[in-house]
mmCIF file of C-alpha atoms and ligand atoms in Angstrom:
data_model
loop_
_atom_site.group_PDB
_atom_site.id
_atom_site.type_symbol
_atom_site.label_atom_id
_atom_site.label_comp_id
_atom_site.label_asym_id
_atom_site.label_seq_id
_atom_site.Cartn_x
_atom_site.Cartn_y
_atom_site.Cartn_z
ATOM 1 C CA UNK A 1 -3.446 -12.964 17.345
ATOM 2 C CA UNK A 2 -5.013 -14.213 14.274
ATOM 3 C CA UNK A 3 -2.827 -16.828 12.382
ATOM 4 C CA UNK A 4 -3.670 -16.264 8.559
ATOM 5 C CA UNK A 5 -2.137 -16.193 5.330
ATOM 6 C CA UNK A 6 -0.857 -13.006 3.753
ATOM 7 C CA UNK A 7 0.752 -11.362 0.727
ATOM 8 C CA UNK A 8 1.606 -7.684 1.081
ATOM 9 C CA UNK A 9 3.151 -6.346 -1.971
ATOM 10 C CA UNK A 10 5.966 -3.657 -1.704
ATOM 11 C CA UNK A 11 6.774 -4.922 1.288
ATOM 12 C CA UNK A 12 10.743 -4.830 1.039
ATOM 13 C CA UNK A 13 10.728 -1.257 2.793
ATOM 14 C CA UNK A 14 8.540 1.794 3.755
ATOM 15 C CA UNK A 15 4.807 0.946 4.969
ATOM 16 C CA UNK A 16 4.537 -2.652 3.346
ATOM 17 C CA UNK A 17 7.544 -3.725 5.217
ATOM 18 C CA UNK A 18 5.781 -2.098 8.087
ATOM 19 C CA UNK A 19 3.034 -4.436 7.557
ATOM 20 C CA UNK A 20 4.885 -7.417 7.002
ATOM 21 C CA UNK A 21 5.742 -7.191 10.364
ATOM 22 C CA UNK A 22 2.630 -6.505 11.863
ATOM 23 C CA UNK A 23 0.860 -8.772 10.508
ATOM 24 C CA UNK A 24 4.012 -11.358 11.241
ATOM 25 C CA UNK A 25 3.790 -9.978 14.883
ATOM 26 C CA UNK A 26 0.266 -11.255 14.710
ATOM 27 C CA UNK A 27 1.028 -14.755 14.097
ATOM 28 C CA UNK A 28 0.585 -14.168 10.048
ATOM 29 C CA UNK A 29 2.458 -16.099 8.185
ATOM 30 C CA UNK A 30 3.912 -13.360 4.814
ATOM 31 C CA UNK A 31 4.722 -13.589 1.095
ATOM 32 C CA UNK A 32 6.967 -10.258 0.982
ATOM 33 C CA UNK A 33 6.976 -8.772 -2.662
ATOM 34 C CA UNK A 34 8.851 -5.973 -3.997
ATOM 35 C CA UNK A 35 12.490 -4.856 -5.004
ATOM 36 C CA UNK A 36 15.641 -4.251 -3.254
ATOM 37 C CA UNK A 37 18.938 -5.315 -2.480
ATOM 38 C CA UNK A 38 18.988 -8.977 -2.149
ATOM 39 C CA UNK A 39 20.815 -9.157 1.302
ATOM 40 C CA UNK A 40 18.805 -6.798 2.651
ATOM 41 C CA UNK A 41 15.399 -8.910 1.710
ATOM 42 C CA UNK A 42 16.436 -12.126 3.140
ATOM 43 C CA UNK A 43 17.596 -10.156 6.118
ATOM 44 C CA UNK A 44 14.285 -8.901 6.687
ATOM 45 C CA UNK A 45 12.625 -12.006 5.769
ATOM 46 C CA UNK A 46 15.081 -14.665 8.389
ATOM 47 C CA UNK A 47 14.316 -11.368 10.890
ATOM 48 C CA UNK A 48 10.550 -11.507 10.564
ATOM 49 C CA UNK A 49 10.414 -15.198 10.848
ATOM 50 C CA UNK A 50 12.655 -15.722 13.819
ATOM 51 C CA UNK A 51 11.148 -12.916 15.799
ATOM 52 C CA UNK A 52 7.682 -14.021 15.098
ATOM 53 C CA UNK A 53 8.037 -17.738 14.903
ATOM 54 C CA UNK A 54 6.051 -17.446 11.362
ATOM 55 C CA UNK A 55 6.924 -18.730 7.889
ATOM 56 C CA UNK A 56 8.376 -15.506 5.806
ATOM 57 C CA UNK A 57 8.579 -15.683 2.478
ATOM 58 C CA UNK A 58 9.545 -13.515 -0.545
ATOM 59 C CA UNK A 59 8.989 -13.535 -4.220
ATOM 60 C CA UNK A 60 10.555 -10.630 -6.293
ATOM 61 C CA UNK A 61 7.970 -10.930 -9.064
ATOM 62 C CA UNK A 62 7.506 -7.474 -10.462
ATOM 63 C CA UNK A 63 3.937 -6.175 -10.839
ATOM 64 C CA UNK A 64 4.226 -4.142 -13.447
ATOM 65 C CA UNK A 65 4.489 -7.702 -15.994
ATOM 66 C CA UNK A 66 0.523 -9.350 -15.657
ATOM 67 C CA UNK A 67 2.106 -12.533 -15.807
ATOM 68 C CA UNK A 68 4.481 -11.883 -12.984
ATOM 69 C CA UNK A 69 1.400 -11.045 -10.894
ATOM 70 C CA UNK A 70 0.030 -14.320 -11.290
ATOM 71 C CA UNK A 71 3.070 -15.552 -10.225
ATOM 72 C CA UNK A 72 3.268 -14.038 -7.091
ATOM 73 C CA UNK A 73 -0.232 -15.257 -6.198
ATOM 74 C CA UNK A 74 0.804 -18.725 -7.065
ATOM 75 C CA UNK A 75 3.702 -18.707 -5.282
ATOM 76 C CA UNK A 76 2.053 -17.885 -2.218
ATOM 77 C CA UNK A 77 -0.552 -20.760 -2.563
ATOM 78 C CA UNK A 78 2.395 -22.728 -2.951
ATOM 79 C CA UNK A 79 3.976 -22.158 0.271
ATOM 80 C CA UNK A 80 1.049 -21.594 2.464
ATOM 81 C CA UNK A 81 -1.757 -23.412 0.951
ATOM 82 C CA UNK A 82 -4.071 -20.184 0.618
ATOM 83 C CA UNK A 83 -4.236 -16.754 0.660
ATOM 84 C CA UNK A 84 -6.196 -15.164 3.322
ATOM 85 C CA UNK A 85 -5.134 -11.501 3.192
ATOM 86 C CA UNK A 86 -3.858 -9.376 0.210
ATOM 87 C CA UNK A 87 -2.605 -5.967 0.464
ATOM 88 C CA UNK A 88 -1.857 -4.008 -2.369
ATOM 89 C CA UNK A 89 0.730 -1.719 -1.420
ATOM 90 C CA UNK A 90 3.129 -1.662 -4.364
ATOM 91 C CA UNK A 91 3.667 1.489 -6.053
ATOM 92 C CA UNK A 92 5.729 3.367 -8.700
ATOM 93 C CA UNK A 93 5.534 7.135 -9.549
ATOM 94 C CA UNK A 94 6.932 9.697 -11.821
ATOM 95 C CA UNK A 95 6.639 13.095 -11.579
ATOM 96 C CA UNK A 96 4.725 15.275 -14.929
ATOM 97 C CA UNK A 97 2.589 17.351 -16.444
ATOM 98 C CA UNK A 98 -0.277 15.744 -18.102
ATOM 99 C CA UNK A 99 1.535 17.846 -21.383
ATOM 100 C CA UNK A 100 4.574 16.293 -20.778
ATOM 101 C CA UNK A 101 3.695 13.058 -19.625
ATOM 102 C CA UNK A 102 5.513 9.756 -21.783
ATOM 103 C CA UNK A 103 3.284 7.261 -22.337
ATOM 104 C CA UNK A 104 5.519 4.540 -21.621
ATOM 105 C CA UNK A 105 5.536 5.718 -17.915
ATOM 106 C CA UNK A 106 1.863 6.437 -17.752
ATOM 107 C CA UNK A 107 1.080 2.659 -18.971
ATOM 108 C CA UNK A 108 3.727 1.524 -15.910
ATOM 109 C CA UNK A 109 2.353 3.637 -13.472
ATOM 110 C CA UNK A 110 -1.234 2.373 -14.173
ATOM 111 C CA UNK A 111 -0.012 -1.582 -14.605
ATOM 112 C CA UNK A 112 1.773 -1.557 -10.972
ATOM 113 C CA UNK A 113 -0.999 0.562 -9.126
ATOM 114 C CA UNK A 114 -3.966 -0.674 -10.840
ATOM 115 C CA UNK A 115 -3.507 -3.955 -13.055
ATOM 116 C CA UNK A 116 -1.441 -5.220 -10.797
ATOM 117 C CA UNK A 117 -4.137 -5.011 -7.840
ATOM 118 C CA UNK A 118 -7.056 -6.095 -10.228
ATOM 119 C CA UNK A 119 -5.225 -9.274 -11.337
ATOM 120 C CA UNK A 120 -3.888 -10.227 -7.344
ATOM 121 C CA UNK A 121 -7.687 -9.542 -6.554
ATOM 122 C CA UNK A 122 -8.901 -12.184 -9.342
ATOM 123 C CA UNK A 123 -6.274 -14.412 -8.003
ATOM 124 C CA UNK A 124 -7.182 -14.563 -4.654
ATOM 125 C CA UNK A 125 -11.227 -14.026 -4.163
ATOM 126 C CA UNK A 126 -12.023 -17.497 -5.300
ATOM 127 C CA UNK A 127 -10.138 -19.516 -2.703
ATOM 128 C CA UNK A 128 -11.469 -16.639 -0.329
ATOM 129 C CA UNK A 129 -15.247 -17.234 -1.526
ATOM 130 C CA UNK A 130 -14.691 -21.342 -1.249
ATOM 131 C CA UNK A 131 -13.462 -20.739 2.447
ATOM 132 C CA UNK A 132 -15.601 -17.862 2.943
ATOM 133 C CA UNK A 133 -13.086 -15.656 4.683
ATOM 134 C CA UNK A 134 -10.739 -13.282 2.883
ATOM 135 C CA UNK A 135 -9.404 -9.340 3.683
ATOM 136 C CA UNK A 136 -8.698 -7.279 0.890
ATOM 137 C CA UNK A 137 -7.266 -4.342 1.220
ATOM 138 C CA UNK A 138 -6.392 -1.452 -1.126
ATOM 139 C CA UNK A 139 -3.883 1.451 -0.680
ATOM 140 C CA UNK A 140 -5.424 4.654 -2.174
ATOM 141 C CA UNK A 141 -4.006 8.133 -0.613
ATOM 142 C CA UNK A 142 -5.322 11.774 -0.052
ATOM 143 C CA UNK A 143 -4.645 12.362 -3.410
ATOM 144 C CA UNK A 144 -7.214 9.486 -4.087
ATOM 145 C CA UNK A 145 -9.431 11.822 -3.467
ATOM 146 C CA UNK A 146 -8.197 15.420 -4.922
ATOM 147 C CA UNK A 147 -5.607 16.439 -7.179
ATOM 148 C CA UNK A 148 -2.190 18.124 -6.825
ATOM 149 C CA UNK A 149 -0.712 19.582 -10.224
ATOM 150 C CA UNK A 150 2.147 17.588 -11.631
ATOM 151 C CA UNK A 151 0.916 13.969 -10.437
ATOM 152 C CA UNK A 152 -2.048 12.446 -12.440
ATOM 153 C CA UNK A 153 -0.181 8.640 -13.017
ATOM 154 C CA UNK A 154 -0.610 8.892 -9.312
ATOM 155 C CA UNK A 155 -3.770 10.032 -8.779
ATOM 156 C CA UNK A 156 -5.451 8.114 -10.927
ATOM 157 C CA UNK A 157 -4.066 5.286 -9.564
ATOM 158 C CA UNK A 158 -5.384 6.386 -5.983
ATOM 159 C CA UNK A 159 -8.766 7.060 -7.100
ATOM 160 C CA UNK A 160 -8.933 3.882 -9.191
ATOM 161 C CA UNK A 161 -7.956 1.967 -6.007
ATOM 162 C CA UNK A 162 -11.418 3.162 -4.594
ATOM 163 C CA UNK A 163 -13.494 1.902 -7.534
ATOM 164 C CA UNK A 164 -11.635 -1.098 -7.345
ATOM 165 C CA UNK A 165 -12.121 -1.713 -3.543
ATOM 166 C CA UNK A 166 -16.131 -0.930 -4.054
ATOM 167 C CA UNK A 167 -16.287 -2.697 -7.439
ATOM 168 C CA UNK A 168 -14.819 -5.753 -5.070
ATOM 169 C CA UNK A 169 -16.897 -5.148 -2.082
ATOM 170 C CA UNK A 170 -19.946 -5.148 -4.167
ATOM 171 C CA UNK A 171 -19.190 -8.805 -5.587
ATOM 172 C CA UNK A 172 -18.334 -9.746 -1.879
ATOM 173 C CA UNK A 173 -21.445 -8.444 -0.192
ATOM 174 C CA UNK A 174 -22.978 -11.820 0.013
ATOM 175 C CA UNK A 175 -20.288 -13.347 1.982
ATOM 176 C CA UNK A 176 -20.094 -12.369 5.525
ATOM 177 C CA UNK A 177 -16.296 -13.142 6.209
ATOM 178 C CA UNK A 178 -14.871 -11.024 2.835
ATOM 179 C CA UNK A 179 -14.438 -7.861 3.213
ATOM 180 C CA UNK A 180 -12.440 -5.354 0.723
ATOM 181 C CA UNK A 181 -11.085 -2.072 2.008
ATOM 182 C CA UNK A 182 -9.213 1.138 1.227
ATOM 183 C CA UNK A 183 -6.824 3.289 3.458
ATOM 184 C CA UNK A 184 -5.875 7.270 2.345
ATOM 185 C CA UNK A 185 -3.086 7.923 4.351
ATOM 186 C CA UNK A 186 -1.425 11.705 4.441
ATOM 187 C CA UNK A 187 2.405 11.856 4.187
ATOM 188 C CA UNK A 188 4.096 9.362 6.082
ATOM 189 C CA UNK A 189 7.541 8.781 6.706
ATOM 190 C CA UNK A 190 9.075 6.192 4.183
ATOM 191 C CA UNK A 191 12.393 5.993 2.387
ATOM 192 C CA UNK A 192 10.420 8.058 -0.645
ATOM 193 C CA UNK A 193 9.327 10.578 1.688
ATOM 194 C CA UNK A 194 13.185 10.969 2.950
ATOM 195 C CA UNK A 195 14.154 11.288 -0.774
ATOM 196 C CA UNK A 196 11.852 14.259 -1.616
ATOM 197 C CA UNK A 197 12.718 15.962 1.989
ATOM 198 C CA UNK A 198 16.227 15.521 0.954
ATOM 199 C CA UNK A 199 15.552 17.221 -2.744
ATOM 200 C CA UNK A 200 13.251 20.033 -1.623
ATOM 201 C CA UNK A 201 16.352 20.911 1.504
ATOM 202 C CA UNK A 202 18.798 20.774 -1.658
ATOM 203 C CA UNK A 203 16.282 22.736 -3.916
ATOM 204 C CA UNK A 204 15.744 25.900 -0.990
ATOM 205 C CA UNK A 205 18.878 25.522 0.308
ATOM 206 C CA UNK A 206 17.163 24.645 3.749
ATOM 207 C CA UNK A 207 18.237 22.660 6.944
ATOM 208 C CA UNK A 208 16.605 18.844 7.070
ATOM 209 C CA UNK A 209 14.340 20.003 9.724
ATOM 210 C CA UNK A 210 13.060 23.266 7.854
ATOM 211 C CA UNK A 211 12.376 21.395 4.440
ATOM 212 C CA UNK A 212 10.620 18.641 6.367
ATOM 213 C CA UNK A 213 8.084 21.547 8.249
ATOM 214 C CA UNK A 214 8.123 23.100 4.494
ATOM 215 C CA UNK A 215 6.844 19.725 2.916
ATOM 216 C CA UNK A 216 4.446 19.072 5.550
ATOM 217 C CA UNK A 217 3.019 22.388 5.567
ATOM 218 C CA UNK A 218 2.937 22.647 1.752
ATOM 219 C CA UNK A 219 0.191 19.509 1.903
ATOM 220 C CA UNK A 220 -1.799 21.010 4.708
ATOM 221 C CA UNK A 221 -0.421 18.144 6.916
ATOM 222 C CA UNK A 222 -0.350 20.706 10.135
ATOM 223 C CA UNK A 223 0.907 17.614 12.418
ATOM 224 C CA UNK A 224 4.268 15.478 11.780
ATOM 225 C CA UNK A 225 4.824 12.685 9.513
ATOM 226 C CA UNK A 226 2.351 9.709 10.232
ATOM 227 C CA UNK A 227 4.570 6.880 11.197
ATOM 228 C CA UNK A 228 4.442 3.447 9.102
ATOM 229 C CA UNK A 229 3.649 1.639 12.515
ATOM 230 C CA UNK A 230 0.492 3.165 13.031
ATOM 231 C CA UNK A 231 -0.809 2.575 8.946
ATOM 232 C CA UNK A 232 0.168 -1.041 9.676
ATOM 233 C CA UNK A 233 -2.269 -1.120 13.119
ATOM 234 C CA UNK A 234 -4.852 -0.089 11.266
ATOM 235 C CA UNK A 235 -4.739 -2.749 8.514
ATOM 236 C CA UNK A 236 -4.003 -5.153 11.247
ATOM 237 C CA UNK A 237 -7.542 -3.990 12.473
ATOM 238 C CA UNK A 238 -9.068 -4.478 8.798
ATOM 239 C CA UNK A 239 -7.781 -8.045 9.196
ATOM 240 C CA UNK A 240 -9.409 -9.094 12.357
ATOM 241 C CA UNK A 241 -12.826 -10.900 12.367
ATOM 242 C CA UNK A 242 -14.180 -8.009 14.640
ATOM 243 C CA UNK A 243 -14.297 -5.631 11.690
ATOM 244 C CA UNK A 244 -16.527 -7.855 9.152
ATOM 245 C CA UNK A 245 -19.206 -5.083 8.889
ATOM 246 C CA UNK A 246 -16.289 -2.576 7.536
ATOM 247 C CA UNK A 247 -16.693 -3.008 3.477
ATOM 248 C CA UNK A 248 -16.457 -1.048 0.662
ATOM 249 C CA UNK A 249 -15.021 1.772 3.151
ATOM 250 C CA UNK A 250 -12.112 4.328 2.152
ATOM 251 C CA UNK A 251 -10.389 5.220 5.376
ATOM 252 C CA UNK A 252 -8.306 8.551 6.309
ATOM 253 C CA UNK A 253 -5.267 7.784 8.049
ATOM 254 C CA UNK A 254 -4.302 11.391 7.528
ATOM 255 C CA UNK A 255 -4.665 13.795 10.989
ATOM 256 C CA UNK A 256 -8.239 15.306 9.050
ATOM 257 C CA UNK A 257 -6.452 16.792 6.108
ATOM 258 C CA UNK A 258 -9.472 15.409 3.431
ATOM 259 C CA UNK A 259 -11.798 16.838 6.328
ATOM 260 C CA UNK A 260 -10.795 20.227 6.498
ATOM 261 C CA UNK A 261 -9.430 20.730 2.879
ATOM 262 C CA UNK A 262 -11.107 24.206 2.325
ATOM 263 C CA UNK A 263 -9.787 25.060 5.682
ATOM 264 C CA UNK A 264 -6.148 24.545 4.593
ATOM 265 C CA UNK A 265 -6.582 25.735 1.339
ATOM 266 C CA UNK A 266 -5.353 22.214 -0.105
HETATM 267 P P1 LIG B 301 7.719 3.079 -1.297
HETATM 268 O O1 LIG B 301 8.034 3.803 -2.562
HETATM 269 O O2 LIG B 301 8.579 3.345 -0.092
HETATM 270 O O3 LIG B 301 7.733 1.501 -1.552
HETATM 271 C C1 LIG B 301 7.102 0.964 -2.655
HETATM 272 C C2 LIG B 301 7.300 -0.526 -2.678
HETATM 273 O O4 LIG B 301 6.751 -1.009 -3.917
HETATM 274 C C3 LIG B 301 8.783 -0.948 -2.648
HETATM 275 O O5 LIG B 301 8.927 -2.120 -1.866
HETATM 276 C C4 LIG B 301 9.064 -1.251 -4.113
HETATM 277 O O6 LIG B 301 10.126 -2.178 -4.304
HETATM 278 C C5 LIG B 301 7.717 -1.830 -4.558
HETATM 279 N N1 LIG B 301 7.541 -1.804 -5.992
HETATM 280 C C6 LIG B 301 7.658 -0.755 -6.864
HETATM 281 N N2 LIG B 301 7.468 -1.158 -8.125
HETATM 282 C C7 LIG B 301 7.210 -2.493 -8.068
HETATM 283 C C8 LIG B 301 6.953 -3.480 -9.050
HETATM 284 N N3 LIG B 301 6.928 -3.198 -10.356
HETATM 285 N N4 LIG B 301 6.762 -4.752 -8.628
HETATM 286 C C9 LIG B 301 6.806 -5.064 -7.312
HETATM 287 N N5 LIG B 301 7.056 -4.171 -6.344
HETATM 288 C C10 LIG B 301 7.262 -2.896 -6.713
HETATM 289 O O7 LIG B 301 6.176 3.360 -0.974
HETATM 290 P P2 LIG B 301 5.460 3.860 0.368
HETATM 291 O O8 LIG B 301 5.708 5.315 0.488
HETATM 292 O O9 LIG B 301 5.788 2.947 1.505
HETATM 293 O O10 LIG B 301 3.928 3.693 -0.036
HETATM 294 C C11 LIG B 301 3.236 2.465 0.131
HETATM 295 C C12 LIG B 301 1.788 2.666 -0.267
HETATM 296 O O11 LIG B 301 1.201 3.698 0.514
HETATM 297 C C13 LIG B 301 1.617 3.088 -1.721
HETATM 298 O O12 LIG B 301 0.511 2.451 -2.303
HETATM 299 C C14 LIG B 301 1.399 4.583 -1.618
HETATM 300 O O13 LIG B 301 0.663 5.098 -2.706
HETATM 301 C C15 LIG B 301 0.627 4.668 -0.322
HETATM 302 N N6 LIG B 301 0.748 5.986 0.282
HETATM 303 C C16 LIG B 301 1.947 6.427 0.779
HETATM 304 C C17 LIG B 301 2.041 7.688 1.336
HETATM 305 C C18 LIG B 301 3.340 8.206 1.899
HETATM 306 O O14 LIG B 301 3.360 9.355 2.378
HETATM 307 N N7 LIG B 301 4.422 7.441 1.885
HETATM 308 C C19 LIG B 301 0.891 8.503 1.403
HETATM 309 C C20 LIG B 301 -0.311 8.023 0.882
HETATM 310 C C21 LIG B 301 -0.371 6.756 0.330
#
């Protein structure tokens, strides 16, 4: 149990709301973020906090407006007094060709994966530096560190993440109890993951089962789906004071697809 202070963005479903409640089941007290029905978020939020016996709460801010960033931020100091942990786990896609690509979508993209990051980073670090503990950590992807066709908003995003994390890390280095991390998970399971199963099963005309092997085996992911759960343990790791010497780090979560990418051809 660690009893800290955290904001997880995108954290009204698919791995952020898994680490909303890991973190809760920790003893962390949570500033959820992200969109959604309304019902839905308090439900999560009253669940969270009554299971857990932590204070849960959520601001809708939207990270793609800079200003709304530093409101989120603020409205975490508000309730809990500090900020101890930030995830940045928000994200929006769209699917083009660089040829293709509308601007006004590539500016979004990059303001809620990257902007939105930087300016919750500058938020928190100096209440972090005057306490001298802080966890900071960064969600890149696999395709933070190669390229599929079709989704450069995204992975730019991912491989920004990582010279954001070390760009961070280096300006923590000094301080013992800061650390700044990123994770590159493979596919996981997630409401966004169900979507594009759903489309490609539409697309091929194939059972749920067959267009979930199909995706899977498309990305070299030879396994299943990586459950949300497990992303969450891992950050919940990255949180502890046992992992202080971890900085600066990029971390597969992805059953050794960026190890063996010559292998699988991806
Ligand atoms: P998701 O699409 O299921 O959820 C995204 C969350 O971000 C939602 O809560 C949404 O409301 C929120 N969000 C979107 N735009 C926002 C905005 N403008 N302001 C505030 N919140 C906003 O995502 P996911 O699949 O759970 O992915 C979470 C993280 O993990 C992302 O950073 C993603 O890149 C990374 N990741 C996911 C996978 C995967 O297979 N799902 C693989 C690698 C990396």
């Amino acid at each position: 149990m660690f009893r800290r202070n955290a904001i997880v963005t995108g954290s009204t479903r698919g791995i952020g709301a898994a680490i909303a409640e890991a973190l809760a089941a920790e003893g962390c007290n949570v500033m959820l973020n992200g969109f959604g029905d309304v019902e839905a978020i308090e439900k999560q939020r009253a669940r969270l906090s009554d299971e857990y016996d932590v204070y849960v709460a959520y601001c809708g801010a939207d990270l793609g407006v800079e200003s709304e960033c530093d409101t989120l931020a603020s409205a975490a100091e508000d309730v809990f007094g500090q900020v101890d942990i930030l995830v940045n786990n928000a994200v929006i896609r769209y699917f083009h060709n660089i040829d293709d690509f509308p601007r006004e979508e590539w500016n979004h993209a990059l303001a809620v994966n990257v902007t939105a990051p930087f300016i919750l980073t500058q938020n928190v670090l100096p209440g972090m530096r005057n306490r001298r503990w802080g966890r900071i950590i960064n969600f890149s992807s696999v395709l933070g560190m190669a390229a599929r066709s079709g989704r450069s908003d995204y992975i730019v995003s991912k491989h920004a993440m990582l010279g954001l994390t070390r760009s961070t890390a280096a300006e923590v280095r000094d301080v013992e109890g800061i650390t700044c991390n990123a994770i590159c998970p493979g596919s996981v399971i997630t409401p966004n993951t169900e979507k594009k199963i759903a489309e490609l099963a539409d697309e091929l005309e194939l059972s749920s089962d067959d267009a979930r092997a199909t995706f899977l085996s498309r990305r070299g992911q030879s396994r299943d789906f990586i459950d949300p759960a497990r992303v969450a343990q891992l950050i919940v790791f990255l949180c502890q004071d046992s992992s202080l010497d971890i900085t600066g780090a990029a971390l597969p979560i992805d059953q050794g697809r960026s190890a063996t990418w010559l292998e699988f051809g991806q």
